[in-house]
XYZ file of C-alpha atoms in Angstrom:
258
model
C 86.959 15.865 -25.258
C 85.446 17.841 -28.149
C 86.073 21.591 -28.097
C 82.431 22.295 -28.857
C 81.456 20.303 -25.799
C 83.994 22.140 -23.638
C 82.809 25.565 -24.739
C 79.223 24.440 -24.246
C 80.070 23.592 -20.628
C 81.594 27.051 -20.100
C 78.638 28.809 -21.690
C 76.059 26.824 -19.706
C 77.981 27.425 -16.471
C 78.036 31.188 -17.075
C 74.356 31.273 -18.128
C 73.393 29.321 -15.009
C 75.409 31.810 -13.009
C 73.439 34.671 -14.571
C 70.235 32.805 -13.751
C 71.320 32.602 -10.098
C 72.060 36.325 -10.098
C 68.569 37.254 -11.346
C 66.467 34.586 -9.660
C 63.464 35.895 -7.838
C 63.249 39.013 -9.996
C 60.367 39.651 -12.348
C 60.656 41.013 -15.873
C 58.373 44.032 -15.666
C 58.225 47.211 -17.673
C 60.635 49.824 -16.435
C 59.225 52.613 -14.252
C 59.337 56.042 -15.840
C 61.212 57.600 -12.943
C 63.363 55.956 -10.298
C 64.921 57.865 -7.420
C 68.596 57.291 -6.669
C 69.218 55.209 -3.567
C 71.404 56.439 -0.748
C 74.531 54.363 -0.103
C 74.077 52.350 3.084
C 76.118 49.645 4.718
C 74.766 46.110 4.619
C 76.714 43.106 5.990
C 78.001 40.992 3.136
C 76.260 37.647 2.746
C 78.784 34.797 2.630
C 76.762 32.913 -0.021
C 77.345 35.642 -2.613
C 81.096 34.920 -2.370
C 80.749 31.213 -3.197
C 80.714 31.541 -6.978
C 83.684 33.952 -7.375
C 85.656 32.052 -4.733
C 85.065 28.808 -6.625
C 86.164 30.400 -9.926
C 89.390 31.631 -8.345
C 90.075 28.313 -6.603
C 89.534 26.499 -9.916
C 92.062 28.740 -11.626
C 94.718 28.226 -8.970
C 94.259 24.437 -8.799
C 94.075 23.728 -12.597
C 97.848 23.358 -13.194
C 98.100 20.806 -10.350
C 95.006 18.652 -11.055
C 95.540 16.419 -14.057
C 91.990 16.516 -15.557
C 91.858 20.324 -15.251
C 95.331 20.716 -16.741
C 94.303 18.443 -19.593
C 91.174 20.543 -20.163
C 93.377 23.637 -20.428
C 95.718 21.957 -22.914
C 92.979 20.337 -24.992
C 90.911 23.513 -25.206
C 93.845 25.534 -26.447
C 95.007 22.802 -28.852
C 91.599 22.381 -30.457
C 91.014 26.117 -30.750
C 94.335 26.505 -32.524
C 93.600 23.512 -34.740
C 90.104 24.713 -35.716
C 90.949 28.433 -35.969
C 94.673 28.755 -36.705
C 94.483 32.274 -38.114
C 92.042 33.734 -35.585
C 92.895 37.281 -34.581
C 89.865 39.312 -33.626
C 90.747 41.669 -30.773
C 87.359 43.206 -29.906
C 88.025 41.947 -26.377
C 90.274 44.987 -25.850
C 87.125 47.153 -26.009
C 84.253 44.838 -25.089
C 85.421 44.600 -21.497
C 84.434 48.235 -20.911
C 80.969 48.010 -22.578
C 78.948 47.328 -19.375
C 80.520 50.352 -17.683
C 79.746 52.587 -20.663
C 76.215 51.169 -20.766
C 75.551 52.114 -17.111
C 76.432 55.774 -17.731
C 74.692 55.878 -21.140
C 71.476 54.413 -19.749
C 71.478 56.775 -16.795
C 72.079 59.747 -19.131
C 69.212 58.517 -21.311
C 66.880 58.599 -18.343
C 66.984 54.956 -17.222
C 68.206 55.728 -13.730
C 70.821 53.580 -12.135
C 70.637 52.671 -8.452
C 73.126 55.195 -7.205
C 73.908 58.772 -8.136
C 76.950 59.628 -10.297
C 79.446 60.369 -7.550
C 78.698 57.260 -5.475
C 78.593 54.773 -8.344
C 81.780 56.266 -9.856
C 83.569 56.040 -6.500
C 82.521 52.412 -6.174
C 83.646 51.685 -9.734
C 87.069 53.243 -9.056
C 87.397 51.226 -5.871
C 86.408 48.045 -7.735
C 89.008 48.830 -10.418
C 91.682 49.397 -7.788
C 90.941 46.135 -6.013
C 90.763 44.177 -9.257
C 93.916 45.749 -10.690
C 95.979 45.257 -7.578
C 94.845 41.658 -6.979
C 95.346 40.489 -10.546
C 98.739 42.185 -10.892
C 99.999 40.674 -7.639
C 98.759 37.244 -8.676
C 100.363 37.504 -12.122
C 103.688 38.412 -10.556
C 103.429 35.571 -8.067
C 102.407 32.782 -10.439
C 104.359 33.605 -13.623
C 102.165 31.344 -15.734
C 103.197 31.341 -19.405
C 100.586 32.366 -21.947
C 99.506 29.791 -24.538
C 101.015 32.001 -27.264
C 104.313 32.193 -25.356
C 104.287 35.990 -25.347
C 105.075 36.374 -21.642
C 104.490 34.833 -18.204
C 101.589 37.024 -17.203
C 98.799 34.655 -18.169
C 97.141 34.016 -14.773
C 94.604 35.387 -14.190
C 93.096 37.015 -17.282
C 93.071 40.784 -16.716
C 90.703 41.401 -19.642
C 88.241 38.889 -18.252
C 88.582 40.328 -14.715
C 87.800 43.798 -16.042
C 84.838 42.522 -18.077
C 83.269 40.675 -15.127
C 83.981 43.538 -12.770
C 82.066 45.746 -15.206
C 79.263 43.215 -15.578
C 78.835 42.968 -11.796
C 78.880 46.771 -11.672
C 76.019 46.864 -14.162
C 74.206 44.156 -12.235
C 74.485 46.087 -8.981
C 73.213 49.306 -10.574
C 70.339 47.862 -12.585
C 69.318 44.558 -10.989
C 66.240 46.258 -9.446
C 65.171 47.604 -12.834
C 65.179 44.424 -14.929
C 67.127 41.170 -14.922
C 67.877 41.684 -18.629
C 70.488 44.309 -17.790
C 72.361 41.731 -15.742
C 72.067 39.196 -18.555
C 73.372 41.738 -21.056
C 76.331 42.715 -18.914
C 77.373 39.140 -18.240
C 76.883 38.148 -21.861
C 79.366 40.816 -22.897
C 81.777 39.619 -20.190
C 81.442 35.992 -21.382
C 82.130 37.097 -24.959
C 85.271 38.864 -23.782
C 86.494 35.755 -21.971
C 85.782 33.556 -25.021
C 87.733 35.889 -27.299
C 90.699 35.717 -24.932
C 90.716 31.937 -25.505
C 90.348 32.202 -29.252
C 93.180 34.748 -29.381
C 95.413 32.269 -27.542
C 96.101 34.846 -24.874
C 94.926 32.670 -21.979
C 94.193 29.169 -20.778
C 90.636 28.266 -19.848
C 91.502 28.316 -16.144
C 92.921 31.841 -16.546
C 89.602 33.266 -17.746
C 87.585 31.323 -15.146
C 89.768 32.790 -12.381
C 89.649 36.221 -14.031
C 85.835 36.127 -13.838
C 86.090 35.356 -10.127
C 88.517 38.220 -9.505
C 86.272 40.685 -11.334
C 83.038 39.705 -9.632
C 84.619 39.623 -6.201
C 86.268 43.031 -6.640
C 82.929 44.753 -7.296
C 81.177 42.928 -4.476
C 83.875 43.990 -2.046
C 83.689 47.565 -3.317
C 79.923 47.815 -2.798
C 80.367 46.371 0.665
C 83.302 48.537 1.756
C 82.429 51.897 0.148
C 79.544 52.716 2.520
C 81.877 52.189 5.464
C 84.470 54.501 3.941
C 81.913 57.155 3.094
C 80.396 57.034 6.545
C 83.812 57.310 8.169
C 84.809 60.307 6.029
C 81.533 62.168 6.207
C 80.248 61.260 9.643
C 78.828 64.392 11.360
C 79.800 66.489 8.334
C 77.615 68.790 6.367
C 76.002 67.825 3.066
C 78.184 70.504 1.526
C 80.994 67.944 1.236
C 81.194 65.891 -1.919
C 83.508 63.197 -3.283
C 84.631 63.818 -6.868
C 86.557 61.285 -8.957
C 89.422 62.446 -11.157
C 91.788 61.117 -13.782
C 94.808 63.173 -14.720
C 98.289 62.330 -16.083
C 97.624 58.644 -15.804
C 96.514 58.830 -12.150
C 93.025 58.073 -10.932
C 91.576 58.887 -7.528
C 89.008 60.797 -5.460
C 88.986 64.427 -4.353
C 87.050 65.671 -1.362
C 85.516 69.114 -1.817
C 83.967 70.849 1.200
C 82.217 74.192 1.375
C 83.264 75.902 4.603
């Protein structure tokens, strides 16, 4: 199978996924002012879990299903054959672009869905879920990287971070314009593609990484309202949740005015 055809399949799949994410939305001009929404619990819809669950299942099953294993091997072989000296590591930074874009847009006056404290808390929760799940999986599977560097190939952490960030941007700006979702997922797809070109991962690694990232953010946006309601139920509005990062540790601090 030709590498161009394989990559075309990946690109089309991701683009179709973006189309599913933004279906039913209209591309209108942005309103001048948008009020922040309050965080409220909504039962998670099982259908929104289908795509990330499929991506993760694909990644786990690829080494044991001959056609999928061959696709991994052929993709890596042809990339190395066509681009033997490739070494562009923008993926180390691209994965964070959608997150930076959310805060930059909000600062520029294009309001995100949630206020700073709530969206930051949900981002931190997404990061914690994604980081824990990918680390545990890497340590359980011990899949060797294509470049032989180590056995931490599955799933792709860079890709998981990028798609977590893209879903974060989608959640915060999907009601503004579908183009924000398209932009975030395009950056995530570019990150995943660079991981393949840099021989850091197999195709199934990045597909699974995308699933881990998307699922982590969806879970965060589902669980956070429950956590917030539990912590602040019957409490005054004088209590706020403030994120912090110090000495390599990230978390949340509760500040209450007595």
